[in-house]
Every structure is written in C-alpha cells, then in structure tokens.
Amino acid sequence: MRSRRHFLATASAAFSAVPLLRAQDPNRKMKTVLIGSGWWGLNILREALAAGRSECTALCDVDPAQLNKASEDITSITNSSPKLYRDYRELLDKEKPEIVIIATPDHWHALQTIAALKAGAHVFVEKPTAHTVNESRAMVRVARESGKTVQVGLHRRIGPHHVNAHQFLRSGKVGKVGMVRCFVHSGGGTEQPRPNGEPPDGMDWDLYCGPAPLRPFNSRIHPGGWRMFMDYANGIIGDWGVHWLDQILMWSEEKGPRSVFSAGSRPLSGPPVLTPEKQTTDAPEVQTAIFQFENFTATWENRRFGENESEKHPLGVCFYGTSGTLHIGWRDGWTFYPAKKGDPIIHENHQLQEPDGHNLRLLWDDFLKAIDSKTSPVANLEAAHRSSLLPMLANASMKLGRSITWNPDTESIPDDPAASALLSRKYRGPWEYPA
C-alpha cells in the first residue's frame, strides 16, 4: 500500500500538472461511452469532453427519458449524435470503447466494471466501488489481470484544500492522533409510504434492478432516490461516508480496521414499508459505526434530521491529536483548532470546482495522465476498494446486530460464518455473482 507521503506527492503533482496535461496530444481522442446517463454521469462526461481527449460515441441507460435528454445535451456540446443503448452489454460488444464511464447505482458497479475491463477499456467508475465486499474484490482482481486504468470517483482525494490539509496533518502540527471522527448531518425529516406505480414509458425496470431484488417500481427509487434503498446502495454511509472514511485511509498507513461495530435506526419514519401497493426507503436515518484500527479509533455518524445550526461544521472528518483538532470539510475548507489556549486558529478556504462544489476536472485529468503514463491514478481501484469496504463492513455489522472482526491483510472475517456470508449476496437470475 502506498504511503500517505507518496499519495500527497502524487495528488499535488496531478493538481499542478493540469494545464500541461490539457495541452498535450490535442488531436488524440479516445472513444468514450457513458453507462448510467443521469445528472451525475453527465457531469463526468462533460469534464471528459472539456479535457479534449474524448469522443463520446455512445450513451447507455435503461430509462429512455434520461437517455434522450443526455443525448440532446451531448449533441449540443459536440454537434454529433452518440449512439443510444439500453443494455450495456450490447454497447460494449458493438462500440469497443477505449474509456467507459460508469455512473449507475452501486449494485451495478461490479458487473459493469468487470465487463468493461474485459472488453479492453479503461474505466472511470463512481464510488463506492461496489455493493458488497466480494464484488469489490473481484473488480480488483480483474483490473490487475487487464492492465487497464481504473479511477474511482473519490474526488476529495485530489481536491486542493483536502491535499493541503493532509500536508498540514503530516507535518506533525496536530500531534499524535488517537481518534478520527467522520460525520454527516443533514435534513430530510419524516417519511410516509409512497404508492408504487408503473415505470416511466419505455423504461426497462427489470434490467434496472438487474442482479438485485426486483422491487415494485416506485418514484422514490428512480430517478435519483436509490441511494436510500439498501437493495441498490449502501445508505448515507456508502454515499457520503465513503468520502470521509477514505480520508482516514489516505492519512493512515493501515489497510483497514481490526474490528467494526455499527448500529442504525429509523426513529422518525419508523420501520421500512414494502408491500405490493406502497413502500418507503429502508436505509437508516441514524447510523453510527466504530472502526478499531491498530493505532487509533475511528467513528462514523449520520442523521437525516436536526441540521447543524448549533455546530461549527455540518460534515467532514476530524482528526483529534495531542496538539489540537483538524477538521477537513467541504465548502468550509479545513480548520485547525489548537489545544493550547491563545494559539491562533488556522484556516484555509475551499478551492472547489463550481457549480457543484466538486473537483471532477482534476480527477479526470489525473485519470488521463495515468492512462498516458501507465501509472496509478490518485483514486486507483485498490485504494478505493479498501475505503469502500468500510461502509460495507459497517452495514454487515448493523445487520448482524453485533461487532465483527476483520483481517485487513486477508480481507476476511475469521471464524464467523454468519458474518462472512454477508460479504456476498445472492444474485437474481440469470445474473451471476463475480468470482
């Protein structure tokens, strides 16, 4: 595993090299396709086109409304019309892309990434890497065998204020860190069941669900709400949490925790509802997790109510050291609160890419640089895999109702068949779980 010193050097170099990267080989365009043509996938694809190294040859989505809208957007940018596909397998077979962008729900990441790698493409896949632990492990194996470049959408690995905060942390000014706390507190309020209905005209709902359970269609799931359904995603800890938990592994030199305990509940909306007539989300409104690493303890917490007017920061990660506390956030940049009274607070504002407040441009340029130089990108699959396992392990512990022991070297749960069974899940036929 690369050291944090190596990571920071790589990230800083990637940031500083952006103008140079955009200037080289302006005529070489790689055949680029998008699987999952919603708003976030389009954000990534726009950055790919802006970099000047991609030709969008095809788009794929099971919902023709999203597919047609994406096609109109790309045509307005490029003056050319990408081919449209419903099934990613047909796209890969016919288009033979060089780069595949995957921005589908979590439960599709593994199968689509593996298929794209086997088709000979480089892959930019959204976080988390997968829906279950062993899917993610299979992705790593295939990526190693393929020799192709995989970048995962953990853009906070390359965001300038995040990189600078880690340089400050590495300087020793925080002191010895014994605890790290990750958190997201957001609004949401209570939830009432929503009636099930028919999918949008032409949408292939069976293919949307794919290897996951076939729920009745509900507008709360699609478009955009799938992140709070555990059949398709990993809840808030898998959506927001993976970014901040990833900051822990960026800082530490440990491969993963030694034990994990998590608990969650739905105190406002009550138990999940799933009937033929109606349903609610089923992810926890409140979730906490404790990750015991060899040299420190880390915690996660989220809630979907009681926003943070009374607290300094609504989200992020705090490193608690003997010399003070370092908070790394989003739009609030990073701040160091010294333990010694009278010492000044140190703060750096964010340097985010607007209007979305993310750093996709830097991450995409780093991806291109890695392809060109055949080096490892800053959010490479193996590093992102280790970070993505943390939400998955927390959810497994929550489902069991007890702690689990984790061996980060073998990526296994020793002597615990019940917990080990949760590292995979049964696929719905005819889909086959990756080896």
Short mmCIF file of C-alpha atoms in Angstrom, two decimals:
data_model
loop_
_atom_site.label_atom_id
_atom_site.label_comp_id
_atom_site.label_asym_id
_atom_site.label_seq_id
_atom_site.Cartn_x
_atom_site.Cartn_y
_atom_site.Cartn_z
CA MET A 1 0.00 0.00 0.00
CA ARG A 2 1.32 3.43 -0.91
CA SER A 3 2.32 5.64 1.95
CA ARG A 4 0.47 8.86 2.61
CA ARG A 5 3.68 10.72 1.70
CA HIS A 6 3.58 9.12 -1.76
CA PHE A 7 -0.13 9.88 -2.09
CA LEU A 8 0.27 13.55 -1.27
CA ALA A 9 3.12 13.94 -3.69
CA THR A 10 1.07 12.27 -6.43
CA ALA A 11 -2.03 14.34 -5.73
CA SER A 12 -0.11 17.62 -5.62
CA ALA A 13 1.67 16.77 -8.87
CA ALA A 14 -1.63 15.88 -10.54
CA PHE A 15 -3.11 19.23 -9.49
CA SER A 16 -0.16 21.28 -10.63
CA ALA A 17 0.09 19.41 -13.95
CA VAL A 18 -3.47 20.05 -15.12
CA PRO A 19 -2.70 22.86 -17.61
CA LEU A 20 0.15 20.86 -19.12
CA LEU A 21 -1.98 17.75 -19.45
CA ARG A 22 -4.73 19.55 -21.31
CA ALA A 23 -2.23 20.87 -23.84
CA GLN A 24 -0.73 17.56 -24.92
CA ASP A 25 -1.97 15.45 -27.84
CA PRO A 26 -4.98 17.65 -28.63
CA ASN A 27 -5.88 15.56 -31.69
CA ARG A 28 -5.89 12.20 -29.96
CA LYS A 29 -9.44 11.45 -28.88
CA MET A 30 -10.42 8.22 -27.21
CA LYS A 31 -13.77 6.55 -27.84
CA THR A 32 -15.65 7.26 -24.62
CA VAL A 33 -19.06 5.97 -23.53
CA LEU A 34 -21.29 6.61 -20.54
CA ILE A 35 -23.26 3.89 -18.74
CA GLY A 36 -25.84 5.49 -16.46
CA SER A 37 -26.86 8.74 -18.15
CA GLY A 38 -28.32 10.65 -15.20
CA TRP A 39 -27.20 14.07 -13.99
CA TRP A 40 -24.03 12.90 -12.27
CA GLY A 41 -22.90 10.72 -15.14
CA LEU A 42 -23.38 13.71 -17.43
CA ASN A 43 -21.26 15.84 -15.10
CA ILE A 44 -18.40 13.37 -15.52
CA LEU A 45 -18.87 13.09 -19.27
CA ARG A 46 -18.85 16.88 -19.68
CA GLU A 47 -15.47 17.01 -17.95
CA ALA A 48 -14.22 14.26 -20.25
CA LEU A 49 -15.28 16.26 -23.30
CA ALA A 50 -13.88 19.52 -21.91
CA ALA A 51 -10.49 17.87 -21.47
CA GLY A 52 -10.35 17.47 -25.24
CA ARG A 53 -9.26 13.84 -25.24
CA SER A 54 -12.62 12.07 -25.57
CA GLU A 55 -15.09 11.48 -28.34
CA CYS A 56 -18.47 10.44 -26.93
CA THR A 57 -19.59 7.61 -29.19
CA ALA A 58 -22.42 6.12 -27.12
CA LEU A 59 -24.70 6.52 -24.12
CA CYS A 60 -26.49 3.79 -22.19
CA ASP A 61 -29.45 3.91 -19.81
CA VAL A 62 -32.49 1.75 -19.08
CA ASP A 63 -34.70 4.86 -18.96
CA PRO A 64 -35.23 6.36 -22.44
CA ALA A 65 -36.24 9.72 -20.96
CA GLN A 66 -32.85 10.11 -19.29
CA LEU A 67 -31.09 8.68 -22.31
CA ASN A 68 -32.70 11.10 -24.74
CA LYS A 69 -32.06 14.11 -22.51
CA ALA A 70 -28.40 13.12 -22.16
CA SER A 71 -28.15 12.69 -25.92
CA GLU A 72 -29.55 16.17 -26.51
CA ASP A 73 -27.07 17.66 -24.03
CA ILE A 74 -24.07 15.93 -25.60
CA THR A 75 -25.19 16.77 -29.14
CA SER A 76 -25.45 20.44 -28.18
CA ILE A 77 -21.85 20.30 -26.93
CA THR A 78 -20.24 18.21 -29.67
CA ASN A 79 -22.50 18.72 -32.72
CA SER A 80 -22.53 14.95 -33.11
CA SER A 81 -25.05 12.35 -32.00
CA PRO A 82 -23.89 9.46 -29.82
CA LYS A 83 -25.46 6.06 -30.36
CA LEU A 84 -28.01 5.08 -27.72
CA TYR A 85 -28.23 1.74 -25.92
CA ARG A 86 -30.47 0.21 -23.28
CA ASP A 87 -28.17 -2.71 -22.41
CA TYR A 88 -24.51 -2.06 -21.53
CA ARG A 89 -23.50 -5.49 -22.83
CA GLU A 90 -24.65 -4.64 -26.33
CA LEU A 91 -22.86 -1.29 -26.12
CA LEU A 92 -19.55 -2.88 -25.12
CA ASP A 93 -19.85 -5.52 -27.82
CA LYS A 94 -20.65 -3.12 -30.66
CA GLU A 95 -18.79 0.07 -29.75
CA LYS A 96 -15.44 -1.29 -28.48
CA PRO A 97 -14.83 1.83 -26.34
CA GLU A 98 -11.45 2.91 -25.02
CA ILE A 99 -12.92 4.60 -21.92
CA VAL A 100 -16.10 3.63 -20.08
CA ILE A 101 -17.70 5.95 -17.51
CA ILE A 102 -19.96 4.08 -15.06
CA ALA A 103 -22.42 6.18 -13.07
CA THR A 104 -25.10 3.62 -12.27
CA PRO A 105 -26.42 2.62 -8.81
CA ASP A 106 -23.96 0.76 -6.57
CA HIS A 107 -25.39 -2.69 -7.29
CA TRP A 108 -24.28 -2.42 -10.93
CA HIS A 109 -20.72 -1.18 -10.43
CA ALA A 110 -19.02 -4.57 -10.21
CA LEU A 111 -20.60 -6.32 -13.19
CA GLN A 112 -20.29 -3.30 -15.47
CA THR A 113 -16.70 -2.50 -14.46
CA ILE A 114 -15.61 -6.10 -14.94
CA ALA A 115 -17.34 -6.29 -18.33
CA ALA A 116 -15.74 -3.02 -19.46
CA LEU A 117 -12.26 -4.15 -18.37
CA LYS A 118 -12.69 -7.47 -20.17
CA ALA A 119 -13.75 -5.52 -23.25
CA GLY A 120 -10.40 -3.74 -23.16
CA ALA A 121 -11.48 -0.34 -21.82
CA HIS A 122 -10.14 1.95 -19.14
CA VAL A 123 -12.82 2.68 -16.53
CA PHE A 124 -13.96 5.69 -14.51
CA VAL A 125 -16.48 4.29 -12.01
CA GLU A 126 -18.41 6.12 -9.35
CA LYS A 127 -17.92 5.43 -5.66
CA PRO A 128 -18.31 3.21 -3.72
CA THR A 129 -16.58 0.55 -5.76
CA ALA A 130 -19.39 -1.99 -5.34
CA HIS A 131 -22.37 -3.04 -3.27
CA THR A 132 -20.76 -5.95 -1.42
CA VAL A 133 -17.22 -6.78 -0.32
CA ASN A 134 -16.55 -9.71 -2.62
CA GLU A 135 -17.85 -7.84 -5.67
CA SER A 136 -15.25 -5.18 -4.97
CA ARG A 137 -12.55 -7.81 -4.54
CA ALA A 138 -13.50 -9.32 -7.90
CA MET A 139 -13.17 -5.90 -9.53
CA VAL A 140 -9.64 -5.54 -8.15
CA ARG A 141 -8.68 -8.98 -9.45
CA VAL A 142 -9.94 -8.32 -12.97
CA ALA A 143 -8.35 -4.87 -13.06
CA ARG A 144 -4.97 -6.38 -12.16
CA GLU A 145 -5.34 -9.00 -14.86
CA SER A 146 -6.44 -6.50 -17.51
CA GLY A 147 -3.65 -3.98 -17.01
CA LYS A 148 -6.18 -1.21 -17.64
CA THR A 149 -6.51 2.00 -15.64
CA VAL A 150 -9.41 2.37 -13.21
CA GLN A 151 -10.22 5.65 -11.49
CA VAL A 152 -12.94 5.78 -8.81
CA GLY A 153 -14.97 8.93 -8.18
CA LEU A 154 -13.36 9.84 -4.85
CA HIS A 155 -12.66 13.39 -5.96
CA ARG A 156 -11.78 14.56 -2.45
CA ARG A 157 -8.51 12.69 -2.87
CA ILE A 158 -7.34 15.39 -5.24
CA GLY A 159 -9.24 18.48 -4.07
CA PRO A 160 -6.64 21.19 -3.32
CA HIS A 161 -7.81 22.04 0.20
CA HIS A 162 -8.02 18.35 1.06
CA VAL A 163 -4.47 17.76 -0.18
CA ASN A 164 -3.23 20.80 1.73
CA ALA A 165 -5.00 19.67 4.89
CA HIS A 166 -3.22 16.33 4.69
CA GLN A 167 0.10 18.08 4.26
CA PHE A 168 -0.67 20.01 7.45
CA LEU A 169 -1.64 16.77 9.18
CA ARG A 170 1.54 15.07 8.02
CA SER A 171 3.65 17.97 9.28
CA GLY A 172 3.06 16.85 12.86
CA LYS A 173 1.36 20.08 13.92
CA VAL A 174 -1.74 18.16 15.02
CA GLY A 175 0.40 15.94 17.24
CA LYS A 176 -0.24 12.25 17.76
CA VAL A 177 -3.73 11.39 16.53
CA GLY A 178 -5.64 8.87 18.63
CA MET A 179 -9.16 9.30 17.27
CA VAL A 180 -10.80 10.25 13.97
CA ARG A 181 -14.47 11.16 13.64
CA CYS A 182 -16.40 11.24 10.34
CA PHE A 183 -19.89 12.68 10.20
CA VAL A 184 -22.72 13.96 8.01
CA HIS A 185 -25.76 15.65 9.48
CA SER A 186 -28.43 16.65 7.00
CA GLY A 187 -32.09 17.43 6.66
CA GLY A 188 -34.72 15.03 5.49
CA GLY A 189 -37.43 14.83 8.09
CA THR A 190 -40.05 12.14 8.35
CA GLU A 191 -41.14 9.90 5.50
CA GLN A 192 -44.52 8.50 4.56
CA PRO A 193 -45.01 5.48 2.27
CA ARG A 194 -45.35 6.37 -1.39
CA PRO A 195 -47.64 4.41 -3.74
CA ASN A 196 -45.97 2.05 -6.17
CA GLY A 197 -46.68 2.59 -9.83
CA GLU A 198 -45.68 1.83 -13.38
CA PRO A 199 -42.16 2.62 -14.60
CA PRO A 200 -41.77 5.57 -17.00
CA ASP A 201 -42.72 4.82 -20.60
CA GLY A 202 -40.18 2.51 -22.18
CA MET A 203 -38.09 2.02 -19.04
CA ASP A 204 -36.72 -1.49 -18.51
CA TRP A 205 -37.33 -1.82 -14.78
CA ASP A 206 -36.24 -5.46 -14.72
CA LEU A 207 -32.86 -4.50 -16.17
CA TYR A 208 -32.59 -1.57 -13.75
CA CYS A 209 -32.87 -3.99 -10.84
CA GLY A 210 -30.59 -6.48 -12.60
CA PRO A 211 -28.90 -8.77 -10.06
CA ALA A 212 -30.64 -7.04 -7.14
CA PRO A 213 -34.12 -7.91 -5.85
CA LEU A 214 -36.99 -6.93 -8.15
CA ARG A 215 -38.97 -4.44 -6.10
CA PRO A 216 -42.18 -2.84 -7.36
CA PHE A 217 -41.35 0.36 -9.23
CA ASN A 218 -41.60 3.47 -7.08
CA SER A 219 -40.78 7.06 -7.98
CA ARG A 220 -38.91 7.33 -4.70
CA ILE A 221 -36.29 4.94 -6.13
CA HIS A 222 -35.98 6.36 -9.63
CA PRO A 223 -34.83 8.84 -10.63
CA GLY A 224 -32.20 9.59 -8.02
CA GLY A 225 -33.59 8.16 -4.80
CA TRP A 226 -31.96 4.73 -4.96
CA ARG A 227 -29.18 5.71 -2.54
CA MET A 228 -31.53 5.20 0.41
CA PHE A 229 -32.59 1.69 -0.68
CA MET A 230 -30.25 -0.98 0.61
CA ASP A 231 -31.03 -3.35 -2.28
CA TYR A 232 -29.29 -0.94 -4.62
CA ALA A 233 -26.94 1.10 -2.46
CA ASN A 234 -25.25 1.36 0.93
CA GLY A 235 -27.17 4.19 2.58
CA ILE A 236 -25.68 7.50 3.67
CA ILE A 237 -22.53 5.83 4.95
CA GLY A 238 -21.90 4.43 1.46
CA ASP A 239 -22.83 7.64 -0.34
CA TRP A 240 -21.38 10.46 1.78
CA GLY A 241 -19.46 8.38 4.27
CA VAL A 242 -17.07 6.73 1.84
CA HIS A 243 -15.55 10.14 1.01
CA TRP A 244 -14.70 10.89 4.63
CA LEU A 245 -13.72 7.34 5.58
CA ASP A 246 -11.41 7.45 2.57
CA GLN A 247 -9.68 10.44 4.16
CA ILE A 248 -8.76 8.18 7.09
CA LEU A 249 -7.03 5.65 4.87
CA MET A 250 -5.33 8.45 2.94
CA TRP A 251 -3.81 9.62 6.22
CA SER A 252 -3.03 6.32 7.89
CA GLU A 253 -0.79 3.58 6.59
CA GLU A 254 -3.18 0.84 7.68
CA LYS A 255 -5.04 -1.36 5.20
CA GLY A 256 -8.20 -1.44 7.26
CA PRO A 257 -9.73 -1.83 10.71
CA ARG A 258 -9.33 -4.80 13.02
CA SER A 259 -12.95 -4.72 14.18
CA VAL A 260 -16.17 -2.95 13.22
CA PHE A 261 -19.38 -2.26 15.11
CA SER A 262 -22.35 -0.37 13.73
CA ALA A 263 -25.93 0.34 14.75
CA GLY A 264 -28.68 2.22 12.95
CA SER A 265 -32.35 3.04 13.23
CA ARG A 266 -35.28 4.96 11.74
CA PRO A 267 -36.59 6.87 14.76
CA LEU A 268 -38.74 9.33 12.79
CA SER A 269 -40.12 7.35 9.87
CA GLY A 270 -40.37 4.00 11.61
CA PRO A 271 -39.80 0.53 10.15
CA PRO A 272 -39.43 0.27 6.37
CA VAL A 273 -42.57 -0.44 4.36
CA LEU A 274 -42.54 -2.72 1.33
CA THR A 275 -45.88 -4.02 0.05
CA PRO A 276 -47.32 -4.51 -3.45
CA GLU A 277 -49.12 -1.18 -3.01
CA LYS A 278 -46.54 1.15 -1.42
CA GLN A 279 -43.05 1.44 0.02
CA THR A 280 -40.57 3.63 1.84
CA THR A 281 -36.81 3.82 1.81
CA ASP A 282 -35.11 1.32 4.11
CA ALA A 283 -31.70 2.83 4.86
CA PRO A 284 -31.18 4.01 8.45
CA GLU A 285 -31.96 7.64 9.25
CA VAL A 286 -29.37 7.43 12.03
CA GLN A 287 -26.25 5.28 11.85
CA THR A 288 -23.11 5.14 13.93
CA ALA A 289 -20.06 2.96 13.45
CA ILE A 290 -16.83 2.32 15.33
CA PHE A 291 -13.77 1.16 13.42
CA GLN A 292 -10.94 -0.06 15.61
CA PHE A 293 -7.64 0.27 13.78
CA GLU A 294 -4.31 -0.93 15.10
CA ASN A 295 -3.14 2.53 16.14
CA PHE A 296 -6.32 4.59 16.52
CA THR A 297 -10.10 4.50 16.74
CA ALA A 298 -12.37 5.97 14.06
CA THR A 299 -16.10 6.66 14.23
CA TRP A 300 -18.86 7.47 11.76
CA GLU A 301 -22.20 9.09 12.43
CA ASN A 302 -25.06 10.36 10.30
CA ARG A 303 -28.60 11.57 10.85
CA ARG A 304 -31.28 12.84 8.49
CA PHE A 305 -32.72 15.45 10.82
CA GLY A 306 -31.58 18.22 13.13
CA GLU A 307 -29.27 20.13 10.83
CA ASN A 308 -26.18 21.69 12.32
CA GLU A 309 -27.05 25.29 13.09
CA SER A 310 -25.63 24.73 16.58
CA GLU A 311 -22.40 23.12 15.38
CA LYS A 312 -19.40 24.60 13.59
CA HIS A 313 -19.34 22.05 10.77
CA PRO A 314 -22.19 20.02 9.20
CA LEU A 315 -19.99 17.29 7.75
CA GLY A 316 -16.44 16.13 7.25
CA VAL A 317 -13.71 14.42 9.24
CA CYS A 318 -11.99 15.49 12.47
CA PHE A 319 -8.53 14.29 13.44
CA TYR A 320 -8.09 14.60 17.20
CA GLY A 321 -4.43 14.99 18.12
CA THR A 322 -2.39 15.84 21.18
CA SER A 323 -1.76 19.35 19.80
CA GLY A 324 -5.27 20.11 18.58
CA THR A 325 -8.10 19.12 16.25
CA LEU A 326 -8.01 19.29 12.46
CA HIS A 327 -11.36 19.43 10.67
CA ILE A 328 -11.42 18.75 6.93
CA GLY A 329 -14.72 19.68 5.37
CA TRP A 330 -16.38 20.54 2.12
CA ARG A 331 -17.39 24.14 1.47
CA ASP A 332 -15.93 25.17 4.82
CA GLY A 333 -12.41 24.18 3.77
CA TRP A 334 -10.17 22.97 6.58
CA THR A 335 -9.58 24.36 10.06
CA PHE A 336 -7.11 23.57 12.83
CA TYR A 337 -8.19 24.28 16.40
CA PRO A 338 -5.09 24.28 18.63
CA ALA A 339 -5.20 22.67 22.05
CA LYS A 340 -3.07 25.40 23.61
CA LYS A 341 -5.12 28.40 24.65
CA GLY A 342 -4.05 31.59 22.96
CA ASP A 343 -2.62 29.92 19.88
CA PRO A 344 -4.29 31.08 16.65
CA ILE A 345 -6.84 29.02 14.76
CA ILE A 346 -5.51 28.12 11.30
CA HIS A 347 -7.95 28.00 8.39
CA GLU A 348 -7.89 27.52 4.63
CA ASN A 349 -10.90 28.17 2.40
CA HIS A 350 -12.07 25.57 -0.07
CA GLN A 351 -10.85 25.54 -3.67
CA LEU A 352 -13.79 23.74 -5.23
CA GLN A 353 -14.93 23.49 -8.81
CA GLU A 354 -18.30 25.18 -9.18
CA PRO A 355 -21.24 25.00 -9.58
CA ASP A 356 -21.36 21.53 -7.99
CA GLY A 357 -18.56 22.08 -5.50
CA HIS A 358 -16.54 19.05 -6.53
CA ASN A 359 -13.20 18.52 -8.22
CA LEU A 360 -14.13 16.23 -11.10
CA ARG A 361 -11.96 18.16 -13.53
CA LEU A 362 -8.82 17.45 -11.52
CA LEU A 363 -9.80 13.82 -11.06
CA TRP A 364 -10.46 13.32 -14.77
CA ASP A 365 -7.18 14.93 -15.75
CA ASP A 366 -5.37 12.67 -13.29
CA PHE A 367 -7.15 9.71 -14.92
CA LEU A 368 -5.88 10.74 -18.36
CA LYS A 369 -2.38 11.26 -17.03
CA ALA A 370 -2.43 7.75 -15.53
CA ILE A 371 -3.60 6.25 -18.84
CA ASP A 372 -0.88 8.06 -20.78
CA SER A 373 1.94 7.27 -18.35
CA LYS A 374 0.64 3.82 -17.33
CA THR A 375 0.92 4.83 -13.68
CA SER A 376 -1.57 4.53 -10.84
CA PRO A 377 -4.22 7.26 -10.60
CA VAL A 378 -4.82 9.08 -7.33
CA ALA A 379 -8.17 7.31 -6.72
CA ASN A 380 -6.98 3.96 -8.05
CA LEU A 381 -9.19 0.92 -7.64
CA GLU A 382 -7.14 -0.81 -4.95
CA ALA A 383 -7.11 2.24 -2.64
CA ALA A 384 -10.78 2.98 -3.34
CA HIS A 385 -11.61 -0.68 -2.73
CA ARG A 386 -10.17 -0.55 0.78
CA SER A 387 -12.09 2.63 1.58
CA SER A 388 -15.32 1.27 0.08
CA LEU A 389 -15.13 -1.81 2.29
CA LEU A 390 -15.61 0.31 5.41
CA PRO A 391 -19.29 1.19 4.73
CA MET A 392 -19.96 -2.38 3.61
CA LEU A 393 -18.48 -3.83 6.80
CA ALA A 394 -20.42 -1.34 8.91
CA ASN A 395 -23.67 -2.36 7.20
CA ALA A 396 -22.86 -6.02 7.76
CA SER A 397 -22.32 -5.37 11.47
CA MET A 398 -25.56 -3.39 11.66
CA LYS A 399 -27.46 -6.22 10.01
CA LEU A 400 -25.99 -8.77 12.42
CA GLY A 401 -26.56 -6.56 15.46
CA ARG A 402 -23.04 -7.13 16.77
CA SER A 403 -19.40 -6.38 16.10
CA ILE A 404 -17.31 -8.26 13.58
CA THR A 405 -13.59 -8.98 13.45
CA TRP A 406 -11.84 -8.08 10.22
CA ASN A 407 -8.48 -9.24 8.91
CA PRO A 408 -7.36 -6.45 6.55
CA ASP A 409 -4.45 -8.49 5.21
CA THR A 410 -6.56 -11.41 4.00
CA GLU A 411 -9.76 -9.32 3.66
CA SER A 412 -11.75 -11.90 5.56
CA ILE A 413 -13.78 -12.36 8.73
CA PRO A 414 -12.14 -15.23 10.61
CA ASP A 415 -14.19 -17.93 12.34
CA ASP A 416 -17.53 -16.22 11.80
CA PRO A 417 -19.63 -17.91 9.09
CA ALA A 418 -22.68 -15.71 9.66
CA ALA A 419 -20.69 -12.51 9.14
CA SER A 420 -18.67 -13.97 6.28
CA ALA A 421 -21.88 -14.79 4.44
CA LEU A 422 -22.65 -11.06 4.30
CA LEU A 423 -19.51 -10.35 2.26
CA SER A 424 -21.50 -11.51 -0.78
CA ARG A 425 -25.16 -11.74 -1.66
CA LYS A 426 -27.29 -13.94 -3.82
CA TYR A 427 -27.88 -12.53 -7.29
CA ARG A 428 -31.23 -12.66 -9.02
CA GLY A 429 -31.09 -14.90 -12.06
CA PRO A 430 -29.79 -15.01 -14.70
CA TRP A 431 -27.06 -12.75 -13.32
CA GLU A 432 -24.01 -14.47 -11.83
CA TYR A 433 -22.05 -13.13 -8.88
CA PRO A 434 -18.44 -12.39 -9.95
CA ALA A 435 -15.84 -14.87 -8.77
#
